[in-house]
Amino acid sequence: MTQPIRERTEEFEREWLAPHAARACESRGRPTAEEEDPVRTVFQRDRDRILHSKSFRRLKHKTQVFISPQGDHYRTRLTHTLEVAQIARTVARALRLNEDLTEAIALGHDVGHTPFGHAGEFALNEAIREARPERRFRHFEQSVRVLTVIENDGRGLNLCYETIEGIGGHSKGTRDLEAELEKDSVGTLEAAVVRISDRIAYLNHDMDDALRAGWIAWEDVPKGIRGLGDTHGRRIGAMVSDLIESSATAPVLRLSNGMRGTLDEMKDFLFDAFYMDYARRFPDVEKAKSLVRSLFCHYVENPGELPPPYQGFDGAVDYVSGMTDRFAVRTFEDLFVPADWGAKGED
Ligand code: MG
């Protein structure tokens, strides 16, 4: 009998991948054991399950930063996710890490996002905490819940431990980047690659979108950032190259001191000149927040109106956080906005 393709891929991984890479044949496994696939490794299967999930498809109608932009060239949560996956795969391949695990983590990292981006997340978290002070909402924790509990009609996708760990550890908070990238704090290096790729992706594409929208002007962008290159692609290229070169010989992910400083500068600049300013000045941000809060409170007060299998308080959290922007607006209209009414056949 010929050797299954999967075994050949596993053999290739054993020989080719870096010593500190995650190998599919050494995975800690799934919650429920399954028969091996003849063609794909366990991490390839995880990637495919995420890609084919409903929560992944819904990302196309979820906000990245701009709420309901008129232009077709602004990022959505889906294109953000794809940009993260592309950057992460480039880094993983260059460092001889497991590209399939990296891609699986990248594709799943944001499926727990609420409608309307961080405005929606903020509003939902606030409403949850008012009702249950011991609870909180974080999109990366919800991503794990979506993939392990909600997807596949409530059975979850039975993903490998490494994939779930990489998604659950995902955060782009304000912690020190160096500490975030230490292998010990995130599990696999593949997870660390996705973390930093997420940051490289969102800083660059949010700046690109902010420039496109005229929210910021190129002349106002700090010199150090402009020095990376005058196009979106060159700026990403500079960061990715620095990351690969600085990490080539060490079993941890590193950026040079200079590039780490530039990334921090970019984050500070965008927070002041774009994210905070947008949240303050764009009227739809407050509208989106109150819409999410209204939906959540409605379902907490009327759990009987939740569609199956959603139930109770957790069901309200899962149902509302899983909505796309447009589904949230439609649901709000159905619940709270009087519809036109007229007897059929009359003027
Ligand atoms: Mg992200």
Short mmCIF file of C-alpha atoms and ligand atoms in Angstrom, two decimals:
data_model
loop_
_atom_site.label_atom_id
_atom_site.label_comp_id
_atom_site.label_asym_id
_atom_site.label_seq_id
_atom_site.Cartn_x
_atom_site.Cartn_y
_atom_site.Cartn_z
CA MET A 1 0.00 0.00 0.00
CA THR A 2 1.28 3.44 -0.82
CA GLN A 3 2.08 5.72 2.05
CA PRO A 4 -0.75 8.19 2.89
CA ILE A 5 0.02 11.75 1.79
CA ARG A 6 -0.47 12.93 5.37
CA GLU A 7 2.39 10.74 6.56
CA ARG A 8 4.65 12.19 3.91
CA THR A 9 3.73 15.69 5.03
CA GLU A 10 4.43 14.74 8.64
CA GLU A 11 7.79 13.35 7.60
CA PHE A 12 8.58 16.57 5.77
CA GLU A 13 7.66 18.53 8.90
CA ARG A 14 9.95 16.34 11.04
CA GLU A 15 12.90 16.97 8.75
CA TRP A 16 12.35 20.50 7.55
CA LEU A 17 10.73 22.50 10.36
CA ALA A 18 12.84 24.29 12.98
CA PRO A 19 13.47 22.35 16.21
CA HIS A 20 11.13 24.64 18.17
CA ALA A 21 8.29 24.50 15.60
CA ALA A 22 5.00 22.71 16.32
CA ARG A 23 4.75 19.41 14.47
CA ALA A 24 1.37 17.99 13.51
CA CYS A 25 2.39 14.47 14.50
CA GLU A 26 3.28 15.73 18.00
CA SER A 27 -0.01 17.56 18.56
CA ARG A 28 -1.55 17.16 22.00
CA GLY A 29 -4.70 16.16 20.18
CA ARG A 30 -8.41 16.98 20.13
CA PRO A 31 -10.98 16.88 22.95
CA THR A 32 -12.58 13.92 21.16
CA ALA A 33 -10.23 11.54 19.35
CA GLU A 34 -10.82 11.17 15.60
CA GLU A 35 -9.48 8.98 12.88
CA GLU A 36 -6.60 10.53 10.94
CA ASP A 37 -7.29 12.01 7.51
CA PRO A 38 -5.38 10.30 4.69
CA VAL A 39 -4.40 13.59 3.04
CA ARG A 40 -4.30 16.36 5.62
CA THR A 41 -2.47 16.76 8.90
CA VAL A 42 -4.41 17.67 12.03
CA PHE A 43 -3.51 21.35 11.67
CA GLN A 44 -4.56 21.43 8.02
CA ARG A 45 -7.91 20.00 9.05
CA ASP A 46 -8.29 22.65 11.76
CA ARG A 47 -7.60 25.40 9.25
CA ASP A 48 -10.20 23.97 6.87
CA ARG A 49 -12.83 23.60 9.59
CA ILE A 50 -12.42 27.24 10.57
CA LEU A 51 -12.47 28.43 6.97
CA HIS A 52 -15.69 26.54 6.28
CA SER A 53 -17.45 27.69 9.45
CA LYS A 54 -20.39 30.09 9.49
CA SER A 55 -18.72 32.40 11.98
CA PHE A 56 -15.82 32.84 9.55
CA ARG A 57 -18.17 33.80 6.71
CA ARG A 58 -19.93 36.32 8.94
CA LEU A 59 -16.65 38.26 9.31
CA LYS A 60 -17.30 39.88 5.95
CA HIS A 61 -20.13 41.93 7.42
CA LYS A 62 -18.39 42.88 10.64
CA THR A 63 -16.67 46.22 11.19
CA GLN A 64 -12.91 46.56 11.40
CA VAL A 65 -12.79 50.24 12.37
CA PHE A 66 -15.00 52.21 10.00
CA ILE A 67 -18.67 51.49 10.59
CA SER A 68 -20.62 50.81 7.39
CA PRO A 69 -18.17 52.55 5.08
CA GLN A 70 -19.54 53.60 1.71
CA GLY A 71 -16.28 52.80 -0.07
CA ASP A 72 -15.62 49.22 -1.11
CA HIS A 73 -11.90 49.47 -0.39
CA TYR A 74 -12.08 49.77 3.38
CA ARG A 75 -11.17 46.77 5.48
CA THR A 76 -13.75 44.55 7.07
CA ARG A 77 -13.08 42.02 9.80
CA LEU A 78 -12.73 39.39 7.08
CA THR A 79 -10.10 41.19 5.02
CA HIS A 80 -8.27 42.02 8.25
CA THR A 81 -8.22 38.31 9.09
CA LEU A 82 -6.91 37.42 5.63
CA GLU A 83 -4.17 40.04 5.86
CA VAL A 84 -3.12 38.66 9.25
CA ALA A 85 -3.04 35.14 7.81
CA GLN A 86 -0.95 36.24 4.84
CA ILE A 87 1.64 38.05 6.95
CA ALA A 88 1.75 35.24 9.51
CA ARG A 89 2.25 32.56 6.87
CA THR A 90 5.12 34.49 5.30
CA VAL A 91 6.84 34.77 8.68
CA ALA A 92 6.13 31.15 9.63
CA ARG A 93 7.51 29.78 6.38
CA ALA A 94 10.62 31.95 6.57
CA LEU A 95 11.33 30.82 10.14
CA ARG A 96 10.49 27.19 9.30
CA LEU A 97 7.55 27.15 11.71
CA ASN A 98 4.33 25.26 11.10
CA GLU A 99 2.50 27.25 8.43
CA ASP A 100 -0.74 25.26 8.73
CA LEU A 101 -1.08 25.78 12.48
CA THR A 102 -0.18 29.45 12.00
CA GLU A 103 -2.88 29.84 9.37
CA ALA A 104 -5.50 28.04 11.47
CA ILE A 105 -4.84 30.35 14.43
CA ALA A 106 -4.88 33.43 12.19
CA LEU A 107 -8.15 32.53 10.46
CA GLY A 108 -9.86 31.84 13.79
CA HIS A 109 -8.41 34.63 15.88
CA ASP A 110 -11.24 37.15 15.40
CA VAL A 111 -14.37 35.01 14.92
CA GLY A 112 -15.57 36.06 18.38
CA HIS A 113 -15.75 39.73 17.46
CA THR A 114 -19.02 41.55 18.06
CA PRO A 115 -20.79 43.61 15.43
CA PHE A 116 -19.39 47.16 15.04
CA GLY A 117 -15.82 46.36 16.06
CA HIS A 118 -14.45 47.64 19.33
CA ALA A 119 -17.41 49.99 19.83
CA GLY A 120 -19.69 46.93 19.90
CA GLU A 121 -17.30 45.02 22.13
CA PHE A 122 -17.09 47.93 24.58
CA ALA A 123 -20.88 48.28 24.75
CA LEU A 124 -21.51 44.57 25.19
CA ASN A 125 -18.85 44.26 27.88
CA GLU A 126 -20.31 47.23 29.74
CA ALA A 127 -23.86 45.84 29.59
CA ILE A 128 -22.70 42.39 30.70
CA ARG A 129 -20.82 43.80 33.67
CA GLU A 130 -23.78 45.88 34.78
CA ALA A 131 -25.92 42.75 34.85
CA ARG A 132 -23.25 40.36 36.18
CA PRO A 133 -20.27 42.24 37.66
CA GLU A 134 -18.16 39.07 37.78
CA ARG A 135 -18.47 38.58 34.01
CA ARG A 136 -16.66 40.25 31.14
CA PHE A 137 -16.58 40.04 27.38
CA ARG A 138 -13.36 39.72 25.41
CA HIS A 139 -13.46 38.89 21.74
CA PHE A 140 -10.57 36.41 21.86
CA GLU A 141 -12.22 34.45 24.66
CA GLN A 142 -15.42 34.47 22.65
CA SER A 143 -13.48 33.23 19.58
CA VAL A 144 -12.60 30.11 21.59
CA ARG A 145 -16.21 29.70 22.70
CA VAL A 146 -17.49 30.09 19.13
CA LEU A 147 -15.12 27.42 17.83
CA THR A 148 -15.37 24.96 20.72
CA VAL A 149 -19.01 25.29 21.79
CA ILE A 150 -21.23 27.24 19.37
CA GLU A 151 -20.13 26.17 15.88
CA ASN A 152 -21.34 22.95 14.26
CA ASP A 153 -24.84 23.23 15.80
CA GLY A 154 -23.54 23.46 19.33
CA ARG A 155 -21.01 20.65 19.10
CA GLY A 156 -17.94 22.77 18.37
CA LEU A 157 -15.28 22.00 15.78
CA ASN A 158 -13.19 19.64 17.94
CA LEU A 159 -10.01 21.55 17.13
CA CYS A 160 -6.53 20.63 18.34
CA TYR A 161 -5.28 21.91 21.64
CA GLU A 162 -2.54 24.04 19.98
CA THR A 163 -5.02 25.78 17.67
CA ILE A 164 -7.39 26.69 20.50
CA GLU A 165 -4.57 27.75 22.80
CA GLY A 166 -3.19 30.02 20.07
CA ILE A 167 -6.57 31.67 19.52
CA GLY A 168 -7.38 32.01 23.23
CA GLY A 169 -4.05 33.62 23.99
CA HIS A 170 -4.58 36.17 21.25
CA SER A 171 -4.70 39.75 22.39
CA LYS A 172 -3.47 43.01 21.08
CA GLY A 173 -3.62 44.86 24.34
CA THR A 174 -1.12 47.42 25.40
CA ARG A 175 1.23 45.02 27.13
CA ASP A 176 4.88 45.18 26.27
CA LEU A 177 5.38 43.60 22.89
CA GLU A 178 8.56 41.85 23.93
CA ALA A 179 6.86 40.18 26.89
CA GLU A 180 3.95 39.21 24.68
CA LEU A 181 6.23 37.44 22.31
CA GLU A 182 8.07 35.33 24.83
CA LYS A 183 7.30 31.77 23.92
CA ASP A 184 6.36 30.84 27.47
CA SER A 185 3.57 33.37 27.63
CA VAL A 186 1.79 32.22 24.47
CA GLY A 187 2.48 28.53 24.07
CA THR A 188 3.65 27.82 20.55
CA LEU A 189 5.80 30.12 18.45
CA GLU A 190 3.13 29.84 15.77
CA ALA A 191 0.73 31.60 18.15
CA ALA A 192 3.34 34.29 18.74
CA VAL A 193 3.70 34.78 14.99
CA VAL A 194 -0.05 35.40 14.71
CA ARG A 195 0.02 37.86 17.60
CA ILE A 196 2.64 40.06 16.04
CA SER A 197 1.23 39.62 12.54
CA ASP A 198 -2.12 40.83 13.86
CA ARG A 199 -0.44 43.96 15.14
CA ILE A 200 1.54 44.53 11.95
CA ALA A 201 -1.61 44.00 9.88
CA TYR A 202 -4.01 46.21 11.81
CA LEU A 203 -1.60 49.10 12.37
CA ASN A 204 -0.77 49.21 8.68
CA HIS A 205 -4.22 48.70 7.21
CA ASP A 206 -5.93 50.99 9.70
CA MET A 207 -3.43 53.71 8.82
CA ASP A 208 -4.05 53.01 5.14
CA ASP A 209 -7.82 53.28 5.66
CA ALA A 210 -7.46 56.41 7.80
CA LEU A 211 -5.39 58.02 5.03
CA ARG A 212 -7.94 56.89 2.43
CA ALA A 213 -10.72 58.46 4.45
CA GLY A 214 -8.78 61.71 4.94
CA TRP A 215 -8.98 61.18 8.70
CA ILE A 216 -5.23 61.64 8.89
CA ALA A 217 -2.83 63.26 6.42
CA TRP A 218 0.46 61.74 5.27
CA GLU A 219 2.31 64.88 6.44
CA ASP A 220 1.06 64.28 9.99
CA VAL A 221 2.39 60.71 10.12
CA PRO A 222 5.54 60.65 12.31
CA LYS A 223 8.81 60.60 10.40
CA GLY A 224 9.91 57.22 11.73
CA ILE A 225 6.83 55.57 10.24
CA ARG A 226 7.09 57.40 6.93
CA GLY A 227 10.67 56.23 6.79
CA LEU A 228 9.48 52.62 6.46
CA GLY A 229 8.26 53.34 2.96
CA ASP A 230 5.73 55.35 1.03
CA THR A 231 3.36 52.48 0.30
CA HIS A 232 1.36 50.12 2.48
CA GLY A 233 3.23 47.14 1.01
CA ARG A 234 6.68 48.61 1.67
CA ARG A 235 5.84 49.41 5.27
CA ILE A 236 4.60 45.87 5.93
CA GLY A 237 7.61 44.47 4.07
CA ALA A 238 10.01 46.43 6.27
CA MET A 239 8.39 45.12 9.45
CA VAL A 240 8.17 41.54 8.25
CA SER A 241 11.81 41.50 7.10
CA ASP A 242 12.96 42.94 10.42
CA LEU A 243 10.96 40.34 12.33
CA ILE A 244 12.36 37.46 10.27
CA GLU A 245 15.96 38.65 10.48
CA SER A 246 15.80 39.40 14.20
CA SER A 247 14.20 36.03 14.98
CA ALA A 248 16.22 33.86 12.61
CA THR A 249 18.63 32.46 15.16
CA ALA A 250 16.58 32.52 18.36
CA PRO A 251 13.74 30.28 19.47
CA VAL A 252 11.73 33.40 20.34
CA LEU A 253 10.18 36.06 18.16
CA ARG A 254 11.94 39.38 18.15
CA LEU A 255 11.95 42.72 16.43
CA SER A 256 15.01 44.95 16.42
CA ASN A 257 14.91 47.70 19.04
CA GLY A 258 14.44 50.29 16.33
CA MET A 259 11.49 48.52 14.71
CA ARG A 260 9.85 47.81 18.06
CA GLY A 261 10.04 51.51 18.79
CA THR A 262 8.51 52.33 15.40
CA LEU A 263 5.60 49.93 15.98
CA ASP A 264 4.94 51.49 19.39
CA GLU A 265 5.11 54.95 17.85
CA MET A 266 2.64 53.89 15.17
CA LYS A 267 0.25 52.53 17.77
CA ASP A 268 0.43 55.71 19.87
CA PHE A 269 -0.02 57.88 16.79
CA LEU A 270 -3.04 55.94 15.55
CA PHE A 271 -4.64 55.84 18.99
CA ASP A 272 -4.55 59.62 19.31
CA ALA A 273 -5.04 60.71 15.73
CA PHE A 274 -7.46 58.02 14.60
CA TYR A 275 -9.03 55.47 16.98
CA MET A 276 -9.85 57.85 19.84
CA ASP A 277 -10.67 60.70 17.53
CA TYR A 278 -12.95 58.50 15.42
CA ALA A 279 -14.74 57.19 18.51
CA ARG A 280 -15.26 60.76 19.74
CA ARG A 281 -16.23 62.45 16.52
CA PHE A 282 -18.01 59.89 14.37
CA PRO A 283 -21.66 59.92 15.48
CA ASP A 284 -22.39 56.34 14.38
CA VAL A 285 -20.02 54.98 17.05
CA GLU A 286 -22.41 55.99 19.85
CA LYS A 287 -25.37 54.77 17.82
CA ALA A 288 -23.71 51.39 17.30
CA LYS A 289 -22.98 51.10 21.02
CA SER A 290 -26.54 51.81 22.06
CA LEU A 291 -27.84 49.44 19.40
CA VAL A 292 -25.73 46.56 20.74
CA ARG A 293 -26.69 47.39 24.31
CA SER A 294 -30.40 47.54 23.42
CA LEU A 295 -30.30 44.17 21.67
CA PHE A 296 -28.45 42.53 24.52
CA CYS A 297 -30.74 43.95 27.23
CA HIS A 298 -33.79 42.96 25.22
CA TYR A 299 -32.71 39.32 25.02
CA VAL A 300 -31.68 39.19 28.67
CA GLU A 301 -35.14 40.45 29.62
CA ASN A 302 -36.92 38.27 27.05
CA PRO A 303 -34.86 35.08 26.78
CA GLY A 304 -37.87 33.31 25.27
CA GLU A 305 -37.32 35.35 22.10
CA LEU A 306 -33.85 33.91 21.52
CA PRO A 307 -33.82 31.49 18.59
CA PRO A 308 -32.75 27.92 19.44
CA PRO A 309 -30.26 26.75 20.56
CA TYR A 310 -29.51 30.05 22.36
CA GLN A 311 -30.74 30.12 25.94
CA GLY A 312 -30.63 32.42 28.94
CA PHE A 313 -27.93 34.96 29.74
CA ASP A 314 -25.16 33.12 27.91
CA GLY A 315 -27.45 32.71 24.93
CA ALA A 316 -28.00 36.48 24.81
CA VAL A 317 -24.22 37.06 24.90
CA ASP A 318 -23.58 34.47 22.19
CA TYR A 319 -26.45 35.53 19.94
CA VAL A 320 -25.78 39.27 20.02
CA SER A 321 -21.98 39.00 19.81
CA GLY A 322 -22.29 36.63 16.84
CA MET A 323 -24.35 39.08 14.79
CA THR A 324 -22.98 40.87 11.77
CA ASP A 325 -23.42 44.65 11.63
CA ARG A 326 -26.26 44.40 9.16
CA PHE A 327 -28.06 41.58 10.97
CA ALA A 328 -27.84 43.61 14.19
CA VAL A 329 -29.40 46.62 12.44
CA ARG A 330 -32.16 44.47 10.91
CA THR A 331 -32.91 42.83 14.26
CA PHE A 332 -33.00 46.23 15.95
CA GLU A 333 -35.46 47.47 13.34
CA ASP A 334 -37.66 44.40 13.78
CA LEU A 335 -37.69 44.82 17.54
CA PHE A 336 -37.80 48.57 18.04
CA VAL A 337 -38.76 50.43 14.86
CA PRO A 338 -42.41 50.56 13.79
CA ALA A 339 -42.78 49.22 10.28
CA ASP A 340 -44.86 50.87 7.57
CA TRP A 341 -48.35 49.56 7.77
CA GLY A 342 -51.18 49.64 5.29
CA ALA A 343 -54.00 47.37 4.31
CA LYS A 344 -53.17 45.59 1.09
CA GLY A 345 -54.74 47.10 -2.01
CA GLU A 346 -55.29 50.54 -0.50
CA ASP A 347 -53.46 53.71 -1.47
MG MG B 1 -7.26 40.74 14.78
#
